[in-house]
Structures are given as C-alpha cells and as structure tokens.
Amino acid sequence: MRKLTVSEWLITVGLSILCLLVVAFPLWQILQSKETFTIPAVSYQNSDENPTISIPVEASFDQLDDTMQQDITNNAHYQAKVYAIFDELNGELTLRRVQLTKPDERIFLEGSFYLYNYEEDHLAKTTYPIQLNVGQAIREADVYEPNETLIDYEYRWTATLRYNNGHALITQLHKR
C-alpha cells in the first residue's frame, strides 16, 4: 500500500467535506426557516422515548388528482408517491388536494399513498389515507404521564413544523 501524496490527500479530504456540506445544507435551510405551521400527528410511543411520529392526512376522493381517481376506480390495490398541497390559515394546515407531480404551490409536502382494501366495494370509502414524510428534529415535547388514559395506545399530538420549499421538520410536540 502506498502513501497518499499531498494533492491526493487534499482531494480526498476536500471531497469528503463537500459531500458533508451537500447533505447538511437542506437541513440547515429548514432549521433557519422562519415559516412554521401546526398539524395533527400521532405516535405509538411517548415523546420522551424518541417516538416515531406519523402525520396521517385523510383525503376525500374529490381532493385526489384525476389520474389517482382513475387508478383507484380501476384497482383496489394502489400505491404511489404523492404531493399533498395545503392551505394555511392562522398557522394551521388544511389539505387542499393531492397530486402525483411536484407542485408549484407555496405549501406542499411529499407523502405516500397506500390503498390496500380487501373489501369488495373499495369505492364506498369516503376518505383515503396519505402518510406525510416529515423528518424529526424535536426541540420541545410534552410528555404523557403514565396514568393518562389513551385511546388505542395512540399518543395524539399537535406537531409544529419548520417548513422550507416542500420539506419540513417537527420542532415541537404538544398534547392534543
């Protein structure tokens, strides 16, 4: 094994630092953003145990784009990467529509759409689940006390999101 020359060593270290900056820059942008929103969230663990937070959103059939509506009508099993577009009112997000292509809208989040309905009449559903892909960088969280009654072992939260250009991180969790 030969020794690296100074120029080879500098290139190796420089490329490593460049890769680190490329990976860290989007996270830094989100954390520096001043745009914050709240949205309901759930977990199956308490906040002091580093929970996996999920942000489920229910979309009606009319809120889905035309391609999704056709696919659901023709198939009871459907899976897709989607973009949920939101309206904001007083810092709270409400779902406006769901589409398959990245939107030019001001507030949107990437999510996953899974339809695995083994019922015969899957078109009778009134809402369809969207699971938003939101990272975690929780700074403040309430804690459920052990004697608090839980429904179906779900911890229900109001999540505060720090948002920037279609990406978000959870920065606070408060009990609902």
CSV table of C-alpha atoms in Angstrom, one decimal:
chain,number,residue,atom,x,y,z
A,1,MET,CA,0.0,0.0,0.0
A,2,ARG,CA,1.4,3.3,-1.0
A,3,LYS,CA,1.3,6.6,0.8
A,4,LEU,CA,-1.0,9.4,-0.4
A,5,THR,CA,0.6,12.4,-1.9
A,6,VAL,CA,-0.4,15.8,-0.5
A,7,SER,CA,-2.6,16.6,-3.5
A,8,GLU,CA,-4.3,13.2,-3.3
A,9,TRP,CA,-4.9,13.7,0.4
A,10,LEU,CA,-6.3,17.3,-0.2
A,11,ILE,CA,-8.6,16.0,-2.9
A,12,THR,CA,-9.9,13.2,-0.6
A,13,VAL,CA,-10.5,15.5,2.3
A,14,GLY,CA,-12.0,18.2,0.1
A,15,LEU,CA,-14.5,15.8,-1.5
A,16,SER,CA,-15.5,14.4,1.9
A,17,ILE,CA,-16.1,18.0,3.2
A,18,LEU,CA,-18.0,18.8,0.0
A,19,CYS,CA,-20.3,15.7,0.4
A,20,LEU,CA,-20.9,16.6,4.1
A,21,LEU,CA,-21.9,20.2,3.1
A,22,VAL,CA,-24.2,18.9,0.3
A,23,VAL,CA,-26.0,16.6,2.7
A,24,ALA,CA,-26.2,19.1,5.6
A,25,PHE,CA,-27.3,22.2,3.6
A,26,PRO,CA,-31.0,21.3,3.1
A,27,LEU,CA,-31.3,20.5,6.9
A,28,TRP,CA,-29.7,23.8,7.7
A,29,GLN,CA,-32.1,25.6,5.3
A,30,ILE,CA,-35.1,24.1,7.1
A,31,LEU,CA,-33.8,24.9,10.5
A,32,GLN,CA,-33.1,28.5,9.5
A,33,SER,CA,-36.5,29.0,8.0
A,34,LYS,CA,-38.9,31.2,9.9
A,35,GLU,CA,-42.0,29.5,8.4
A,36,THR,CA,-43.8,27.3,10.9
A,37,PHE,CA,-47.1,25.5,10.8
A,38,THR,CA,-49.1,23.2,13.0
A,39,ILE,CA,-50.7,19.9,12.0
A,40,PRO,CA,-52.2,17.0,14.0
A,41,ALA,CA,-49.9,14.0,14.4
A,42,VAL,CA,-49.8,10.6,16.2
A,43,SER,CA,-47.3,8.2,17.7
A,44,TYR,CA,-47.4,4.9,19.4
A,45,GLN,CA,-44.6,5.9,21.9
A,46,ASN,CA,-44.4,8.7,24.4
A,47,SER,CA,-42.3,11.8,23.5
A,48,ASP,CA,-39.5,11.1,26.0
A,49,GLU,CA,-38.8,7.8,24.3
A,50,ASN,CA,-37.8,9.3,20.9
A,51,PRO,CA,-41.1,8.4,19.2
A,52,THR,CA,-41.7,7.8,15.6
A,53,ILE,CA,-44.1,10.5,14.6
A,54,SER,CA,-46.5,10.0,11.8
A,55,ILE,CA,-48.6,12.6,10.2
A,56,PRO,CA,-51.7,11.0,8.6
A,57,VAL,CA,-53.9,13.1,6.4
A,58,GLU,CA,-57.3,11.9,5.2
A,59,ALA,CA,-58.2,13.0,1.6
A,60,SER,CA,-61.6,12.8,0.0
A,61,PHE,CA,-62.0,11.3,-3.5
A,62,ASP,CA,-62.6,14.8,-4.9
A,63,GLN,CA,-59.2,16.0,-3.5
A,64,LEU,CA,-57.2,13.4,-5.4
A,65,ASP,CA,-56.0,14.3,-8.9
A,66,ASP,CA,-57.7,12.8,-12.0
A,67,THR,CA,-55.0,10.1,-12.6
A,68,MET,CA,-55.3,8.8,-9.0
A,69,GLN,CA,-59.1,8.8,-9.2
A,70,GLN,CA,-59.0,6.6,-12.3
A,71,ASP,CA,-56.4,4.3,-10.8
A,72,ILE,CA,-58.5,3.8,-7.6
A,73,THR,CA,-61.6,3.3,-9.6
A,74,ASN,CA,-59.9,0.5,-11.7
A,75,ASN,CA,-57.8,-1.1,-8.9
A,76,ALA,CA,-58.4,-1.9,-5.3
A,77,HIS,CA,-54.7,-2.0,-4.6
A,78,TYR,CA,-52.8,1.2,-5.3
A,79,GLN,CA,-49.6,2.7,-4.1
A,80,ALA,CA,-47.9,6.0,-5.1
A,81,LYS,CA,-45.6,8.8,-4.1
A,82,VAL,CA,-47.8,11.9,-3.8
A,83,TYR,CA,-47.6,15.6,-3.0
A,84,ALA,CA,-50.1,17.0,-0.6
A,85,ILE,CA,-50.9,20.6,-1.2
A,86,PHE,CA,-52.1,22.7,1.8
A,87,ASP,CA,-53.8,25.9,2.6
A,88,GLU,CA,-52.7,27.8,5.6
A,89,LEU,CA,-55.0,29.7,8.0
A,90,ASN,CA,-53.6,31.2,11.2
A,91,GLY,CA,-50.6,28.8,11.1
A,92,GLU,CA,-52.6,25.7,10.7
A,93,LEU,CA,-52.5,23.5,7.6
A,94,THR,CA,-55.6,22.1,5.9
A,95,LEU,CA,-55.4,19.7,2.9
A,96,ARG,CA,-56.5,21.2,-0.4
A,97,ARG,CA,-55.6,18.5,-2.9
A,98,VAL,CA,-53.3,15.6,-3.6
A,99,GLN,CA,-51.4,15.0,-6.8
A,100,LEU,CA,-48.7,12.8,-8.3
A,101,THR,CA,-46.4,15.6,-9.7
A,102,LYS,CA,-44.4,18.1,-7.7
A,103,PRO,CA,-46.5,21.3,-7.5
A,104,ASP,CA,-45.5,24.9,-7.8
A,105,GLU,CA,-47.7,25.8,-4.9
A,106,ARG,CA,-46.4,27.6,-1.8
A,107,ILE,CA,-47.1,24.9,0.8
A,108,PHE,CA,-46.8,21.2,-0.1
A,109,LEU,CA,-45.3,18.1,1.5
A,110,GLU,CA,-44.3,14.8,0.0
A,111,GLY,CA,-46.2,11.8,1.1
A,112,SER,CA,-47.1,8.2,0.5
A,113,PHE,CA,-50.5,6.9,-0.6
A,114,TYR,CA,-51.3,3.2,0.0
A,115,LEU,CA,-54.6,1.7,-0.8
A,116,TYR,CA,-54.8,-2.0,0.2
A,117,ASN,CA,-58.5,-2.6,0.5
A,118,TYR,CA,-59.6,-6.2,0.6
A,119,GLU,CA,-63.3,-5.3,0.7
A,120,GLU,CA,-65.3,-5.9,-2.4
A,121,ASP,CA,-66.6,-2.4,-2.7
A,122,HIS,CA,-63.4,-0.2,-2.2
A,123,LEU,CA,-65.2,2.7,-3.9
A,124,ALA,CA,-67.5,3.1,-0.9
A,125,LYS,CA,-64.7,4.6,1.0
A,126,THR,CA,-65.2,8.3,1.8
A,127,THR,CA,-61.6,9.2,2.7
A,128,TYR,CA,-58.2,7.9,1.7
A,129,PRO,CA,-55.1,7.9,3.9
A,130,ILE,CA,-52.0,9.9,3.0
A,131,GLN,CA,-48.9,9.5,5.1
A,132,LEU,CA,-46.7,12.6,5.1
A,133,ASN,CA,-42.9,12.2,5.0
A,134,VAL,CA,-41.7,14.6,7.7
A,135,GLY,CA,-38.4,14.4,9.4
A,136,GLN,CA,-37.8,14.9,13.1
A,137,ALA,CA,-35.7,17.5,14.9
A,138,ILE,CA,-37.8,17.8,18.0
A,139,ARG,CA,-36.7,20.5,20.4
A,140,GLU,CA,-39.7,20.6,22.7
A,141,ALA,CA,-42.2,18.0,23.6
A,142,ASP,CA,-44.9,17.5,26.1
A,143,VAL,CA,-44.9,14.1,28.0
A,144,TYR,CA,-47.9,11.9,28.6
A,145,GLU,CA,-47.9,10.8,32.2
A,146,PRO,CA,-48.2,7.0,32.8
A,147,ASN,CA,-51.7,7.3,34.3
A,148,GLU,CA,-53.2,9.2,31.4
A,149,THR,CA,-55.9,7.3,29.5
A,150,LEU,CA,-55.0,6.6,25.9
A,151,ILE,CA,-57.3,5.6,23.1
A,152,ASP,CA,-55.9,2.6,21.2
A,153,TYR,CA,-52.5,3.3,22.6
A,154,GLU,CA,-52.1,6.3,20.3
A,155,TYR,CA,-50.4,9.4,21.6
A,156,ARG,CA,-52.1,12.4,19.9
A,157,TRP,CA,-50.0,15.5,19.2
A,158,THR,CA,-50.2,18.9,17.6
A,159,ALA,CA,-46.9,19.0,15.7
A,160,THR,CA,-45.2,22.3,14.9
A,161,LEU,CA,-43.4,22.0,11.6
A,162,ARG,CA,-40.5,24.2,10.5
A,163,TYR,CA,-41.1,24.4,6.7
A,164,ASN,CA,-38.9,25.3,3.7
A,165,ASN,CA,-39.7,24.6,0.0
A,166,GLY,CA,-41.6,21.3,0.3
A,167,HIS,CA,-39.5,19.9,3.2
A,168,ALA,CA,-40.4,20.0,6.9
A,169,LEU,CA,-39.1,19.0,10.3
A,170,ILE,CA,-41.0,18.6,13.5
A,171,THR,CA,-39.7,21.1,16.1
A,172,GLN,CA,-42.3,20.8,18.8
A,173,LEU,CA,-44.9,18.3,20.0
A,174,HIS,CA,-47.8,19.3,22.2
A,175,LYS,CA,-50.5,17.0,23.6
A,176,ARG,CA,-53.9,17.3,21.9
